[in-house]
Coordinates of C-alpha atoms in Angstrom, one line a residue:
M1 CA 33.9 -29.6 45.1
K2 CA 35.2 -27.4 47.2
R3 CA 35.6 -23.3 45.8
R4 CA 38.8 -21.7 45.7
A5 CA 39.8 -18.4 45.9
L6 CA 43.5 -16.8 43.8
L7 CA 44.1 -13.7 45.9
S8 CA 47.9 -12.3 44.5
V9 CA 47.8 -8.1 45.5
S10 CA 50.9 -5.4 44.9
D11 CA 48.9 -2.7 46.7
K12 CA 47.7 -5.2 50.2
E13 CA 44.6 -3.1 51.8
G14 CA 42.2 -5.6 52.5
I15 CA 43.4 -8.5 51.6
V16 CA 43.9 -9.8 54.6
T17 CA 39.9 -9.5 56.1
L18 CA 39.6 -10.9 52.4
A19 CA 41.4 -14.2 53.0
K20 CA 39.5 -14.9 56.6
E21 CA 36.2 -14.5 55.9
L22 CA 37.4 -16.8 52.4
V23 CA 38.0 -19.3 54.6
A24 CA 35.4 -18.5 57.2
L25 CA 32.6 -18.7 54.3
G26 CA 34.7 -22.0 52.8
Y27 CA 36.9 -21.7 50.6
E28 CA 40.4 -22.5 49.6
V29 CA 42.5 -19.2 49.7
L30 CA 45.7 -19.9 46.9
S31 CA 47.8 -17.1 46.7
T32 CA 51.8 -15.6 45.8
G33 CA 55.3 -14.5 46.9
G34 CA 54.3 -11.1 49.3
T35 CA 50.7 -11.7 50.0
Y36 CA 51.0 -15.4 50.8
R37 CA 53.3 -13.9 53.6
E38 CA 51.0 -11.8 54.6
I39 CA 47.7 -13.9 54.6
E40 CA 50.3 -16.9 56.6
K41 CA 51.7 -14.1 58.8
N42 CA 47.6 -13.6 60.4
G43 CA 47.6 -16.7 61.3
I44 CA 44.7 -17.0 58.1
A45 CA 45.2 -20.6 55.5
V46 CA 46.9 -20.3 52.8
T47 CA 48.2 -22.5 49.6
K48 CA 50.8 -21.9 47.6
V49 CA 50.0 -21.3 43.8
S50 CA 53.6 -23.2 43.9
D51 CA 52.0 -26.1 45.1
V52 CA 49.1 -25.7 42.7
T53 CA 51.2 -25.7 39.5
Q54 CA 53.7 -27.8 41.2
F55 CA 56.5 -25.7 39.7
P56 CA 58.2 -23.1 42.0
E57 CA 58.5 -19.2 41.6
I58 CA 61.4 -18.4 38.5
M59 CA 63.3 -15.8 36.8
D60 CA 63.0 -13.0 40.4
G61 CA 59.1 -13.9 40.3
R62 CA 58.2 -13.1 36.9
V63 CA 57.0 -16.6 36.1
K64 CA 54.7 -17.8 38.9
T65 CA 50.9 -18.1 37.5
L66 CA 51.5 -18.8 34.7
H67 CA 50.8 -22.1 34.3
P68 CA 47.2 -24.4 32.6
A69 CA 46.9 -24.9 36.5
I70 CA 45.7 -21.8 37.6
H71 CA 44.8 -20.4 34.3
G72 CA 42.5 -23.5 33.4
G73 CA 40.9 -22.6 36.4
I74 CA 39.8 -19.5 35.8
L75 CA 38.8 -20.3 32.8
A76 CA 36.8 -23.5 32.6
R77 CA 33.2 -22.4 31.9
R78 CA 31.5 -24.6 33.7
E79 CA 30.4 -27.2 31.6
K80 CA 30.3 -31.7 30.8
G81 CA 33.5 -30.7 27.7
H82 CA 35.5 -28.2 30.2
M83 CA 34.8 -28.8 33.7
A84 CA 35.9 -33.4 32.3
E85 CA 38.8 -31.5 30.7
A86 CA 40.0 -30.1 33.8
E87 CA 39.4 -33.1 35.2
K88 CA 41.4 -34.8 33.2
H89 CA 44.1 -32.3 33.6
G90 CA 43.9 -31.7 37.8
I91 CA 43.1 -29.3 37.1
G92 CA 41.2 -27.5 40.4
L93 CA 38.3 -24.2 39.6
I94 CA 39.4 -21.2 41.0
D95 CA 35.7 -18.6 42.2
I96 CA 37.2 -15.9 42.4
V97 CA 40.3 -13.8 41.5
A98 CA 41.5 -10.4 43.8
V99 CA 44.2 -8.9 41.4
N100 CA 45.9 -5.9 41.8
L101 CA 48.8 -4.4 39.3
Y102 CA 52.5 -3.9 40.2
P103 CA 52.5 0.2 40.9
F104 CA 53.6 1.2 37.0
E105 CA 52.4 4.8 37.5
S106 CA 53.6 5.9 40.9
T107 CA 57.2 4.4 39.7
I108 CA 57.3 6.7 36.6
A109 CA 56.3 9.1 38.0
R110 CA 59.3 8.8 40.9
A111 CA 62.0 11.2 40.1
D112 CA 64.7 8.9 40.9
C113 CA 63.4 5.7 38.0
T114 CA 65.2 4.9 34.9
Y115 CA 64.5 3.2 32.2
D116 CA 65.1 0.2 34.3
L117 CA 62.8 0.7 36.9
A118 CA 60.0 1.6 34.2
I119 CA 60.8 -1.8 33.0
E120 CA 61.0 -4.1 36.3
N121 CA 57.5 -3.0 37.0
I122 CA 55.0 -3.7 34.1
D123 CA 53.6 -6.4 35.3
I124 CA 52.4 -9.8 33.3
G125 CA 51.2 -12.5 35.3
G126 CA 48.4 -9.6 37.3
P127 CA 47.7 -8.8 34.3
T128 CA 46.6 -12.3 33.0
M129 CA 44.6 -13.6 35.5
V130 CA 42.7 -10.4 35.2
R131 CA 42.2 -10.5 32.1
S132 CA 40.9 -14.6 32.3
A133 CA 39.3 -14.2 34.7
A134 CA 37.3 -11.3 33.6
K135 CA 36.4 -13.0 30.7
N136 CA 35.3 -15.9 32.1
H137 CA 33.3 -13.3 34.3
Q138 CA 29.9 -15.9 33.8
Y139 CA 31.5 -18.1 36.4
V140 CA 34.1 -16.1 38.4
N141 CA 34.2 -13.4 39.9
I142 CA 36.9 -10.5 40.0
L143 CA 38.3 -8.4 41.9
V144 CA 40.7 -5.6 40.7
N145 CA 39.9 -2.7 43.5
P146 CA 39.7 -2.9 47.6
A147 CA 36.4 -1.2 47.3
Q148 CA 35.5 -4.0 46.1
Y149 CA 35.5 -7.2 48.6
G150 CA 33.1 -5.3 50.2
P151 CA 31.0 -6.0 48.5
L152 CA 31.5 -9.2 46.9
I153 CA 31.7 -10.3 50.8
D154 CA 28.2 -9.0 51.4
A155 CA 27.0 -11.2 48.7
L156 CA 28.3 -14.5 49.1
K157 CA 26.7 -14.5 53.2
K158 CA 23.3 -13.5 51.9
D159 CA 22.8 -15.4 48.9
G160 CA 25.3 -17.7 48.9
E161 CA 27.0 -16.8 45.7
T162 CA 27.2 -13.0 43.2
S163 CA 25.0 -12.2 40.6
L164 CA 25.5 -12.8 36.9
E165 CA 24.8 -9.6 37.1
F166 CA 27.3 -8.5 39.9
R167 CA 29.6 -10.5 38.4
K168 CA 29.6 -8.4 35.1
Q169 CA 30.4 -5.3 36.6
L170 CA 33.8 -7.0 37.9
A171 CA 34.9 -7.8 34.0
L172 CA 33.7 -3.9 33.3
E173 CA 35.4 -2.7 36.3
A174 CA 38.2 -5.3 35.8
F175 CA 38.9 -4.4 31.6
S176 CA 38.7 -0.9 31.9
H177 CA 41.6 -1.1 34.3
T178 CA 43.8 -3.5 32.6
A179 CA 43.5 -1.2 29.2
Q180 CA 44.0 1.5 32.2
Y181 CA 47.4 -0.3 32.9
D182 CA 48.9 -0.4 29.0
A183 CA 47.9 3.1 28.2
L184 CA 50.7 4.4 31.2
I185 CA 53.1 1.5 29.7
S186 CA 52.6 2.8 26.1
G187 CA 52.5 6.2 27.2
Y188 CA 55.4 5.7 29.1
L189 CA 57.5 4.4 26.0
S190 CA 56.7 6.7 23.7
R191 CA 58.1 9.7 25.8
M192 CA 60.7 6.9 26.3
A193 CA 61.7 6.6 22.2
G194 CA 60.6 10.4 22.0
L195 CA 57.2 10.6 20.7
D196 CA 55.9 13.8 20.4
M197 CA 53.3 12.7 18.2
P198 CA 53.3 8.9 18.3
E199 CA 50.8 6.8 16.2
H200 CA 48.4 5.4 18.3
Y201 CA 47.4 8.2 21.7
F202 CA 45.6 6.7 24.6
L203 CA 43.4 9.1 26.7
V204 CA 42.2 7.1 29.5
G205 CA 40.2 8.6 32.5
Q206 CA 38.9 8.0 36.2
K207 CA 35.3 8.8 37.1
I208 CA 36.5 11.8 39.9
A209 CA 32.4 12.4 40.6
D210 CA 29.2 13.2 38.2
L211 CA 28.6 17.0 37.9
R212 CA 24.9 17.6 38.1
Y213 CA 25.2 18.5 34.9
G214 CA 27.4 20.1 32.4
E215 CA 27.5 23.9 30.4
N216 CA 23.4 23.3 30.1
P217 CA 21.3 21.9 33.1
H218 CA 20.2 19.9 29.6
Q219 CA 23.8 17.9 29.4
K220 CA 25.1 15.2 31.1
A221 CA 28.5 15.5 32.9
A222 CA 31.2 13.5 35.0
F223 CA 34.5 14.1 36.0
Y224 CA 37.6 12.4 34.8
A225 CA 41.4 12.5 36.6
E226 CA 43.6 10.9 34.1
K227 CA 46.2 11.4 36.3
K228 CA 47.1 12.6 40.6
A229 CA 47.5 15.6 39.0
G230 CA 46.2 20.4 38.3
L231 CA 42.7 19.4 39.5
A232 CA 41.9 16.4 39.5
N233 CA 44.2 16.5 42.9
A234 CA 43.4 19.4 43.7
K235 CA 42.1 19.7 47.5
Q236 CA 38.3 21.3 48.0
Y237 CA 37.6 23.1 51.2
G238 CA 34.1 24.6 51.4
G239 CA 31.5 25.2 48.8
K240 CA 28.9 24.2 46.8
E241 CA 30.4 20.9 44.5
L242 CA 32.4 22.4 40.9
S243 CA 30.7 22.2 37.9
F244 CA 31.7 21.8 35.0
N245 CA 31.6 25.3 33.8
N246 CA 33.3 25.9 37.4
L247 CA 36.2 22.8 36.5
M248 CA 36.8 24.9 32.7
D249 CA 37.9 28.3 34.5
L250 CA 39.5 27.0 37.1
E251 CA 41.6 25.2 34.2
A252 CA 41.9 29.1 32.1
A253 CA 42.9 30.7 35.7
V254 CA 45.6 28.5 36.9
N255 CA 46.8 28.1 33.3
M256 CA 47.3 31.7 33.3
V257 CA 48.3 32.6 37.4
Q258 CA 51.1 29.3 36.8
E259 CA 53.1 31.4 34.2
F260 CA 54.9 33.7 36.5
T261 CA 56.8 34.0 39.4
K262 CA 56.4 37.6 40.5
P263 CA 53.1 37.4 42.7
A264 CA 50.0 36.9 39.9
C265 CA 46.3 37.2 40.5
M266 CA 43.6 36.5 37.5
I267 CA 40.6 37.4 37.3
I268 CA 38.6 34.7 35.6
K269 CA 34.3 34.9 33.7
H270 CA 33.0 31.9 30.3
M271 CA 37.9 31.3 30.3
N272 CA 38.6 34.7 29.3
P273 CA 40.2 36.7 32.7
C274 CA 38.2 40.4 32.7
G275 CA 41.2 41.2 34.4
A276 CA 44.6 40.3 35.7
A277 CA 48.0 41.1 37.3
L278 CA 50.9 41.3 38.8
G279 CA 52.3 42.7 42.5
E280 CA 54.8 43.4 45.6
N281 CA 52.2 41.0 47.4
L282 CA 48.3 39.4 46.3
L283 CA 46.9 41.9 47.6
E284 CA 47.8 44.6 45.5
A285 CA 48.0 41.9 42.7
Y286 CA 44.5 41.2 43.2
N287 CA 43.4 45.2 44.1
K288 CA 44.5 46.4 40.4
A289 CA 43.0 43.0 39.0
Y290 CA 40.1 43.6 40.0
A291 CA 40.1 47.8 39.8
C292 CA 40.1 46.2 35.3
D293 CA 36.8 45.4 35.7
P294 CA 34.2 45.2 38.3
V295 CA 31.7 44.9 36.9
S296 CA 32.8 41.5 35.4
A297 CA 34.6 40.3 38.2
F298 CA 31.5 39.4 40.0
G299 CA 30.2 36.0 39.7
S300 CA 34.1 34.7 38.9
I301 CA 37.0 32.2 39.7
V302 CA 40.0 33.9 41.4
S303 CA 43.6 32.5 40.7
F304 CA 46.9 32.6 42.8
N305 CA 49.8 31.8 42.2
G306 CA 51.7 32.7 46.2
K307 CA 49.9 31.3 49.4
L308 CA 46.3 33.6 50.3
E309 CA 46.5 34.9 54.0
K310 CA 44.2 37.6 55.3
D311 CA 44.6 40.1 54.0
T312 CA 44.4 39.1 50.8
A313 CA 41.2 37.5 51.6
E314 CA 38.8 39.5 53.0
Q315 CA 39.3 41.7 49.7
V316 CA 38.1 38.9 47.8
V317 CA 35.0 38.2 49.8
K318 CA 33.8 41.9 49.3
T319 CA 32.5 40.8 46.0
F320 CA 30.5 37.5 45.2
V321 CA 32.7 34.8 43.5
E322 CA 32.3 31.4 42.5
A323 CA 35.7 30.2 43.3
V324 CA 39.5 30.7 44.5
V325 CA 42.1 29.0 43.5
A326 CA 46.2 29.1 44.9
P327 CA 49.0 26.7 45.7
A328 CA 48.0 27.4 49.6
Y329 CA 46.1 29.3 52.5
S330 CA 46.8 30.3 55.3
E331 CA 44.5 29.0 58.2
E332 CA 43.3 32.4 58.9
A333 CA 43.1 33.2 55.0
I334 CA 40.6 30.3 55.1
D335 CA 38.1 30.9 58.0
I336 CA 37.0 33.9 56.0
L337 CA 36.6 32.8 52.9
K338 CA 34.4 29.9 54.5
T339 CA 32.2 32.6 55.4
K340 CA 30.8 33.1 52.3
K341 CA 29.1 28.6 52.3
N342 CA 28.8 28.6 49.0
L343 CA 32.4 29.2 47.4
R344 CA 34.4 26.5 46.2
I345 CA 37.7 26.8 48.4
M346 CA 40.6 24.6 45.9
E347 CA 44.0 24.0 47.0
M348 CA 47.2 22.5 43.9
D349 CA 49.6 22.1 44.0
M350 CA 50.5 23.7 39.6
S351 CA 54.9 23.4 40.2
I352 CA 53.1 20.1 38.2
L353 CA 51.5 20.9 35.9
D354 CA 51.2 18.9 33.1
K355 CA 53.0 21.0 30.1
E356 CA 53.5 18.8 27.5
V357 CA 50.2 18.8 25.7
D358 CA 46.6 20.4 24.0
V359 CA 44.0 18.1 22.8
K360 CA 41.0 18.4 22.1
K361 CA 37.9 16.5 21.1
V362 CA 36.8 16.9 16.8
A363 CA 33.8 14.6 15.5
G364 CA 35.5 11.6 15.0
G365 CA 38.6 11.2 17.0
F366 CA 40.7 14.5 18.4
L367 CA 43.2 16.7 18.3
V368 CA 47.1 16.5 19.7
Q369 CA 49.2 19.6 19.7
E370 CA 52.2 20.7 22.3
K371 CA 51.4 23.3 24.7
D372 CA 52.2 27.1 23.8
R373 CA 54.8 28.9 24.3
E374 CA 56.1 31.9 25.8
L375 CA 58.0 34.1 24.4
L376 CA 61.8 35.5 26.3
K377 CA 63.1 38.5 26.5
D378 CA 65.3 38.4 24.0
D379 CA 63.4 37.2 21.6
I380 CA 61.6 40.2 21.4
E381 CA 63.1 41.9 17.7
W382 CA 62.1 46.1 17.5
V383 CA 61.8 46.9 14.5
T384 CA 60.4 51.2 14.7
E385 CA 63.1 54.3 15.2
K386 CA 61.2 54.4 19.3
Q387 CA 61.9 51.0 21.4
A388 CA 60.2 50.2 25.0
D389 CA 62.3 51.2 27.9
E390 CA 63.0 48.6 30.7
V391 CA 59.8 49.2 32.6
V392 CA 57.2 49.5 29.2
E393 CA 59.0 46.4 27.8
D394 CA 58.5 44.0 31.5
D395 CA 54.1 45.0 30.5
L396 CA 54.9 44.2 27.1
L397 CA 56.4 41.1 28.2
F398 CA 53.1 40.5 30.7
A399 CA 50.7 41.5 28.0
W400 CA 52.1 39.2 25.6
K401 CA 51.2 35.9 28.2
M402 CA 48.2 37.4 29.4
V403 CA 47.5 37.3 25.2
K404 CA 47.9 34.0 24.4
H405 CA 45.1 32.4 27.4
I406 CA 42.4 34.8 25.8
K407 CA 40.4 33.8 22.6
S408 CA 41.1 34.8 19.3
N409 CA 41.3 37.3 18.2
A410 CA 42.2 39.0 21.0
I411 CA 43.9 42.5 22.5
V412 CA 45.3 42.5 25.7
L413 CA 46.2 46.2 26.6
V414 CA 49.1 46.6 29.8
K415 CA 50.1 49.3 32.7
N416 CA 51.3 48.9 35.5
L417 CA 51.9 45.0 35.1
A418 CA 47.8 45.2 35.5
T419 CA 45.6 44.5 32.2
I420 CA 43.4 47.6 32.0
G421 CA 41.3 46.3 29.1
I422 CA 40.5 43.0 27.3
G423 CA 39.1 42.2 24.1
P424 CA 38.4 38.5 23.8
G425 CA 36.9 36.4 20.9
Q426 CA 36.5 38.9 17.6
T427 CA 36.1 38.2 14.5
N428 CA 38.6 41.0 13.2
R429 CA 41.5 42.2 15.0
V430 CA 40.1 46.2 15.0
G431 CA 37.7 45.6 16.2
A432 CA 38.8 43.9 19.8
A433 CA 40.9 46.9 20.2
K434 CA 38.3 48.8 20.5
I435 CA 36.7 46.8 23.1
A436 CA 40.1 47.0 24.6
L437 CA 40.6 50.2 24.3
E438 CA 37.2 51.0 24.9
Q439 CA 37.1 49.9 29.1
A440 CA 40.0 51.2 29.0
C441 CA 39.5 54.8 28.0
E442 CA 41.2 57.5 29.7
A443 CA 43.5 54.8 31.6
A444 CA 44.7 53.6 28.3
E445 CA 47.0 56.3 27.8
G446 CA 50.7 56.0 28.3
S447 CA 49.2 52.2 28.3
V448 CA 50.8 48.6 25.9
L449 CA 48.9 46.8 24.4
A450 CA 49.5 42.8 22.9
S451 CA 48.1 41.6 20.1
D452 CA 48.0 37.7 18.8
A453 CA 48.2 37.7 15.9
F454 CA 49.7 39.8 13.3
F455 CA 48.1 43.6 11.8
P456 CA 46.4 43.3 8.4
F457 CA 46.7 47.1 8.2
R458 CA 47.3 49.8 9.7
D459 CA 44.1 50.4 11.1
T460 CA 44.6 48.8 15.1
V461 CA 47.9 50.8 15.9
D462 CA 46.0 54.2 14.6
T463 CA 43.1 54.0 16.9
A464 CA 45.3 53.0 19.7
A465 CA 47.5 55.5 19.3
D466 CA 44.1 58.2 18.6
Y467 CA 43.9 56.3 22.7
G468 CA 47.6 57.7 24.5
V469 CA 49.1 53.7 23.2
V470 CA 52.7 54.0 23.6
A471 CA 54.6 50.7 22.2
V472 CA 53.1 47.8 20.9
I473 CA 53.9 43.5 21.1
Q474 CA 52.4 41.5 17.8
P475 CA 53.6 39.2 15.9
G476 CA 54.8 39.9 12.9
G477 CA 54.5 38.3 9.3
S478 CA 51.8 40.7 7.4
I479 CA 52.2 41.2 3.7
R480 CA 51.1 44.9 4.9
D481 CA 53.9 45.0 8.1
E482 CA 55.7 48.1 6.5
E483 CA 52.2 49.6 7.0
S484 CA 51.6 49.2 10.6
I485 CA 55.4 49.6 11.7
V486 CA 54.9 53.2 9.2
A487 CA 52.0 54.2 11.5
C488 CA 53.4 53.5 14.9
N489 CA 56.5 55.5 13.4
E490 CA 54.4 58.2 12.3
R491 CA 52.7 58.5 15.7
G492 CA 55.9 57.8 18.4
L493 CA 54.8 54.5 19.2
A494 CA 57.4 51.2 19.8
M495 CA 57.6 47.9 17.8
A496 CA 57.9 45.0 18.9
F497 CA 58.1 41.2 16.7
T498 CA 58.1 38.0 17.9
G499 CA 58.1 35.4 15.4
M500 CA 55.6 33.6 16.9
R501 CA 51.2 33.8 16.9
H502 CA 49.2 33.3 19.5
F503 CA 46.0 32.0 18.1
K504 CA 42.7 30.6 21.2
H505 CA 40.7 28.9 19.5

């Protein structure tokens, strides 16, 4: 019996070569629609699926391969009972299936995508063939990626057939492919239905790279892309391979810097900032951020929210930095950064970051929450006799944006749109304040303080006043708020409540 292959793909890459090679190996090639036309116009012998089914493609191509003559040929076991049934019903066997699916992901990513267009790009016949072939992998090869074509042809040329282990791997990739496809559709329909927290939530990723190790050398790790955006789509110009810890710090660095439209720089260690600033340009922002804590800046991750130019690159390379990330670089800046051969130079589009949800793994499941939202100037409520002027208010808003990204309990001191003291991850609030104030030392005079949660006692206000802090921003909501307000009035501080907490675990 002549061997047959069914080719029906949306992505035509490599399909003509595959068809040509299969015909040369003695296969009859079956195909549909655009794939049939692509193969035929290249002078390769090909049979229409409708000639096999004796039934035309109908309903604008929605029904082409959904037929016993096709699925019987794919699903038949090569044993006496199934072979007899196939012969009885005139069903020819299909040994190879090459299918990739309608481009649903790229369709819904289009700015002009309508609901009807999205629905029309949900593939039905394709996934059905993929699943049929993958289920019957004991006998059938299923190809869902052009990268698989070459290895298949190599195996057929060498041995005349593929091994069961080879087909098992193809089946695994096929079911992963359809699972990802269905998850995309489910996610889209959930969003269209306005479901923030749907009954079923799917996380599906495609491996980008095996990492050398995880947070520590004894831990295995890999990087998976959920979508073609963010770090998963970043371009690396030079330096060593990214590590697990690099990626975690880059994520934190980008999340912080993209909060701002004014030129901004963040210097990150262990997912916490050791310096952050705004400036008239990126060079000024970097110098101000670096000045916050030059010691901790050694071995850090540095992020920028604008195009990095030569002058800023020259400053960055004066200290050891693990990685730099920005939305763009000048050629001169890249050349300068490349003089540090191990420096990872990352270019990333920060305009399309996922702002919808935050996902965290816990034992037995995962937690999903909305991303922590930003504070608007109009949301501030002044609760003290004294109110801040515009300059101090700008510092307060900057400090409030920064404290959102720091491990709780967190305190941030800011002056002239730059952090001067950061107290992260403490188990009591006044302890976090003391760390930030002691780091700032004399520079704390005239600064502002942001706290990610309310003050349970007035001690944080008193400690801040001792160092010369002039204004405070915090959520409010403590049963002892009045004590903190009285402390501010006694010590001449302005204090604003936001009504919004910024815990970060």
